[in-house]
PDB file of C-alpha atoms in Angstrom:
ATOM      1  CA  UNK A 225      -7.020  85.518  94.363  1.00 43.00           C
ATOM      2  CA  UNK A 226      -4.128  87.842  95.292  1.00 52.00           C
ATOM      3  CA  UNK A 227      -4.026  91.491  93.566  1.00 54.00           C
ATOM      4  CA  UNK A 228      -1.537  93.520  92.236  1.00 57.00           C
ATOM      5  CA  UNK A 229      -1.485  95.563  95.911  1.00 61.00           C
ATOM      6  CA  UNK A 230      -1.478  92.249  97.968  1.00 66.00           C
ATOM      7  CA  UNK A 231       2.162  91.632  96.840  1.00 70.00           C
ATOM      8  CA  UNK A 232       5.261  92.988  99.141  1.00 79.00           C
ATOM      9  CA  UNK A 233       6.368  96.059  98.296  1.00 75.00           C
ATOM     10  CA  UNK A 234       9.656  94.842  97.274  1.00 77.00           C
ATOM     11  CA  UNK A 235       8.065  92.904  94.191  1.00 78.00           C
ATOM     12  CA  UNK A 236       5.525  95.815  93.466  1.00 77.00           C
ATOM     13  CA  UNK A 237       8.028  98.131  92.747  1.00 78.00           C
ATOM     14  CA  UNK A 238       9.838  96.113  89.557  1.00 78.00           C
ATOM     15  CA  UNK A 239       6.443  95.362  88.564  1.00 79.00           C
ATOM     16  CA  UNK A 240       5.715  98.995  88.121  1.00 80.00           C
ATOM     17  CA  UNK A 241       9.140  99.834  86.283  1.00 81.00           C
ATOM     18  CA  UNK A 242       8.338  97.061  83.729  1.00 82.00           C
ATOM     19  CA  UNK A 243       4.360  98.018  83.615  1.00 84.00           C
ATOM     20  CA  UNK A 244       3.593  97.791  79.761  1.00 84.00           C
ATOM     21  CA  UNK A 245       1.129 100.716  80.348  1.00 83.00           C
ATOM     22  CA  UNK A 246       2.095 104.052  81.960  1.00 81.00           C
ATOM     23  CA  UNK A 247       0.781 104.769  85.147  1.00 77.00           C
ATOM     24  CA  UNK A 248       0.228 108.730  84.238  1.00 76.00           C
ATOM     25  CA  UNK A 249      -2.886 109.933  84.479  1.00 78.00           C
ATOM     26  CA  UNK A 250      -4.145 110.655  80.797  1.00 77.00           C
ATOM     27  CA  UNK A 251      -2.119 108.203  79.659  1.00 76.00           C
ATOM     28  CA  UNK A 252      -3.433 104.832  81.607  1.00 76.00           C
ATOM     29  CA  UNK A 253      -5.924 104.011  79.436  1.00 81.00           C
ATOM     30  CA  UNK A 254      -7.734 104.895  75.767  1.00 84.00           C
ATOM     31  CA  UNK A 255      -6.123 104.947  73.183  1.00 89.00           C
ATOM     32  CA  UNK A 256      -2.300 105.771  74.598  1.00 86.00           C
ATOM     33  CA  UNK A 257      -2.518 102.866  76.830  1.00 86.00           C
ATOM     34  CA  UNK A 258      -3.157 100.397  73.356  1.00 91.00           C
ATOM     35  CA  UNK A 259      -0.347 102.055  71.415  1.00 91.00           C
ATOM     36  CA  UNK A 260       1.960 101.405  74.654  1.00 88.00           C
ATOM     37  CA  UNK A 261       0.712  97.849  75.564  1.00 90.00           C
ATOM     38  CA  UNK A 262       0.753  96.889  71.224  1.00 93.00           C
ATOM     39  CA  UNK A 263       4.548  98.077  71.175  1.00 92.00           C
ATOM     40  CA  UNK A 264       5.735  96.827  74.746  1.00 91.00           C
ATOM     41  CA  UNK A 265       3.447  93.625  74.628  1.00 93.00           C
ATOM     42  CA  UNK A 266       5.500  91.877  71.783  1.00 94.00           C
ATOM     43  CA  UNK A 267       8.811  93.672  72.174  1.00 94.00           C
ATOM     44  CA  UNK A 268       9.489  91.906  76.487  1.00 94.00           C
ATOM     45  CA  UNK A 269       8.177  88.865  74.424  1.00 95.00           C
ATOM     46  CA  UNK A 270      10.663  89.244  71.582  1.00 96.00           C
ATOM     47  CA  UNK A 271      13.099  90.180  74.247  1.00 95.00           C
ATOM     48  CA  UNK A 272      12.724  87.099  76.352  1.00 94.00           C
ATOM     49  CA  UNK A 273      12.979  84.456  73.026  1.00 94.00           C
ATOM     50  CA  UNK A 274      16.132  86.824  71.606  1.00 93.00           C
ATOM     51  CA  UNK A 275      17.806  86.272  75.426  1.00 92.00           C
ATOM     52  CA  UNK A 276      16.982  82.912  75.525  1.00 91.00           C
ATOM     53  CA  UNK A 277      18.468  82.120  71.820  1.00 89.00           C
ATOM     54  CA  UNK A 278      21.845  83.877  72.849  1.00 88.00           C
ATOM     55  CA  UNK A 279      24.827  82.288  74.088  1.00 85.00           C
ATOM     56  CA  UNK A 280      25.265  82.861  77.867  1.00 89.00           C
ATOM     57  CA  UNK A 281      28.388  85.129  77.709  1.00 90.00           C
ATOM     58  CA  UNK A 282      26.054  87.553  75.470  1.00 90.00           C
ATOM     59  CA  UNK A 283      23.177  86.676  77.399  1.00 91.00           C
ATOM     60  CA  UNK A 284      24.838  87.909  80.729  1.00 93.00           C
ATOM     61  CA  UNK A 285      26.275  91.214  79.263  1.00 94.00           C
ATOM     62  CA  UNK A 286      22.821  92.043  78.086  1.00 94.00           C
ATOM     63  CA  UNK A 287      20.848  90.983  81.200  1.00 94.00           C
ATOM     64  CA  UNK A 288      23.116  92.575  83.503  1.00 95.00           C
ATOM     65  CA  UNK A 289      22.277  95.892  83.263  1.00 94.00           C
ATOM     66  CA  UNK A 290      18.557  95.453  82.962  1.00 92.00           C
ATOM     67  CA  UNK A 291      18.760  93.164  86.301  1.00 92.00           C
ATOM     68  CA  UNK A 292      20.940  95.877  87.777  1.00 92.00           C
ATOM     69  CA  UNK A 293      18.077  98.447  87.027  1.00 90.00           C
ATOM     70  CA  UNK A 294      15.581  96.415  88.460  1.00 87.00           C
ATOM     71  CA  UNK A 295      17.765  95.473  91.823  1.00 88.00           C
ATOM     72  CA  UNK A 296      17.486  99.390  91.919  1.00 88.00           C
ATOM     73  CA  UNK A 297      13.749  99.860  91.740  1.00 84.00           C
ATOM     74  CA  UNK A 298      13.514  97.223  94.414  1.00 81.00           C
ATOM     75  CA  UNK A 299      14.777  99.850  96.814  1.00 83.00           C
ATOM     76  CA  UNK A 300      12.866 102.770  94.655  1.00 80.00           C
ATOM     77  CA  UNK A 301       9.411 103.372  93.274  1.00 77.00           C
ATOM     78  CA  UNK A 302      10.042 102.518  89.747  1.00 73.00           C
ATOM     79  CA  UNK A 303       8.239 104.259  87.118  1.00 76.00           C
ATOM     80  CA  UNK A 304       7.822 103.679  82.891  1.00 76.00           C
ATOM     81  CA  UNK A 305       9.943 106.503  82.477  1.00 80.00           C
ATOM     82  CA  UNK A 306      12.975 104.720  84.220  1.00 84.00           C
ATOM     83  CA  UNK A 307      13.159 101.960  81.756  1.00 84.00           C
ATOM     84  CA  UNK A 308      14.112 104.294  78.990  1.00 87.00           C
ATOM     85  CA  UNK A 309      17.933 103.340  79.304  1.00 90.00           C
ATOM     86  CA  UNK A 310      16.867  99.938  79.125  1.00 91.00           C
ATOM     87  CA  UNK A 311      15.307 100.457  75.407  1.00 93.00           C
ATOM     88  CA  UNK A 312      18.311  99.570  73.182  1.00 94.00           C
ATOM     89  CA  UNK A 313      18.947  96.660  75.403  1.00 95.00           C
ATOM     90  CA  UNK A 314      15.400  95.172  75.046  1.00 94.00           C
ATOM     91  CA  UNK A 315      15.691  96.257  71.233  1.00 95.00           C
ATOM     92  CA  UNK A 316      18.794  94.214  70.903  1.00 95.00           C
ATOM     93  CA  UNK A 317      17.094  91.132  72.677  1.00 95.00           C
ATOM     94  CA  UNK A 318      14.326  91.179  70.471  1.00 95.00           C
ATOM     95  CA  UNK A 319      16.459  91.733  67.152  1.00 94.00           C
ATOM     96  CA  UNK A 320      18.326  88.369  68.736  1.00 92.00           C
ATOM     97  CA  UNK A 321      15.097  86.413  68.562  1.00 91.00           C
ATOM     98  CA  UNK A 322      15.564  86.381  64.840  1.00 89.00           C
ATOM     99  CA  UNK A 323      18.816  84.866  64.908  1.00 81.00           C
ATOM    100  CA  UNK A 324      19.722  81.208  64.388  1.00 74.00           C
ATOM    101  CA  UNK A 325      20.057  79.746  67.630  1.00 65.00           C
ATOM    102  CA  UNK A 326      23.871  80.201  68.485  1.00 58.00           C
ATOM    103  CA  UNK A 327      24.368  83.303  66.775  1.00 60.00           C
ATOM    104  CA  UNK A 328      25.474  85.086  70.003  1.00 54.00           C
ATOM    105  CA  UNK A 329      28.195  82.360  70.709  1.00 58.00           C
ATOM    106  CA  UNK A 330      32.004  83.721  71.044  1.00 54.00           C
ATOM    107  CA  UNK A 331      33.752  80.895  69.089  1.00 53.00           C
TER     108      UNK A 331
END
């Protein structure tokens, strides 16, 4: 079974800018590293139904930017902190999952 380190560097470094748990020490594991994975856990769940319940213009404005961030870290060592622009967006995404299904649609 392949690890985490086994995978090119190139899809490591995403990975790590999306981790649900920091990677600083102190705050890797106890009880910071449960508050982070209990709030980050549901809300890139939340975020993938509310993307997926959007209409695709919406869809696309809202994914752009979070797929331009992690074409960046492909190039750089991502980190948890880097994400922090990315809040709102994933925030809107998951509000979206409790939408009726075409709510995002420009008609």
């Amino acid at each position: 079974m392949q690890g985490a380190s086994d995978l090119p560097r190139q899809v490591r470094r995403p990975l790590r800018l999306l981790n649900v748990i920091p990677h600083a020490p102190g705050y890797s594991s106890g009880v910071t590293a449960w508050i982070s994975l209990l709030f980050m856990g549901p809300l890139y769940v939340l975020a993938g139904v509310g993307a997926l319940r959007l209409a695709p213009p919406a869809r696309r404005l809202l994914l752009a930017p979070i797929l331009a961030t992690l074409a960046v870290h492909v190039f750089i060592l991502g980190s948890v902190r880097y994400r922090l622009p990315l809040m709102p967006i994933l925030a809107v995404l998951a509000g979206a999952a409790w939408l009726p299904r075409d709510a995002g649609s420009c008609r």
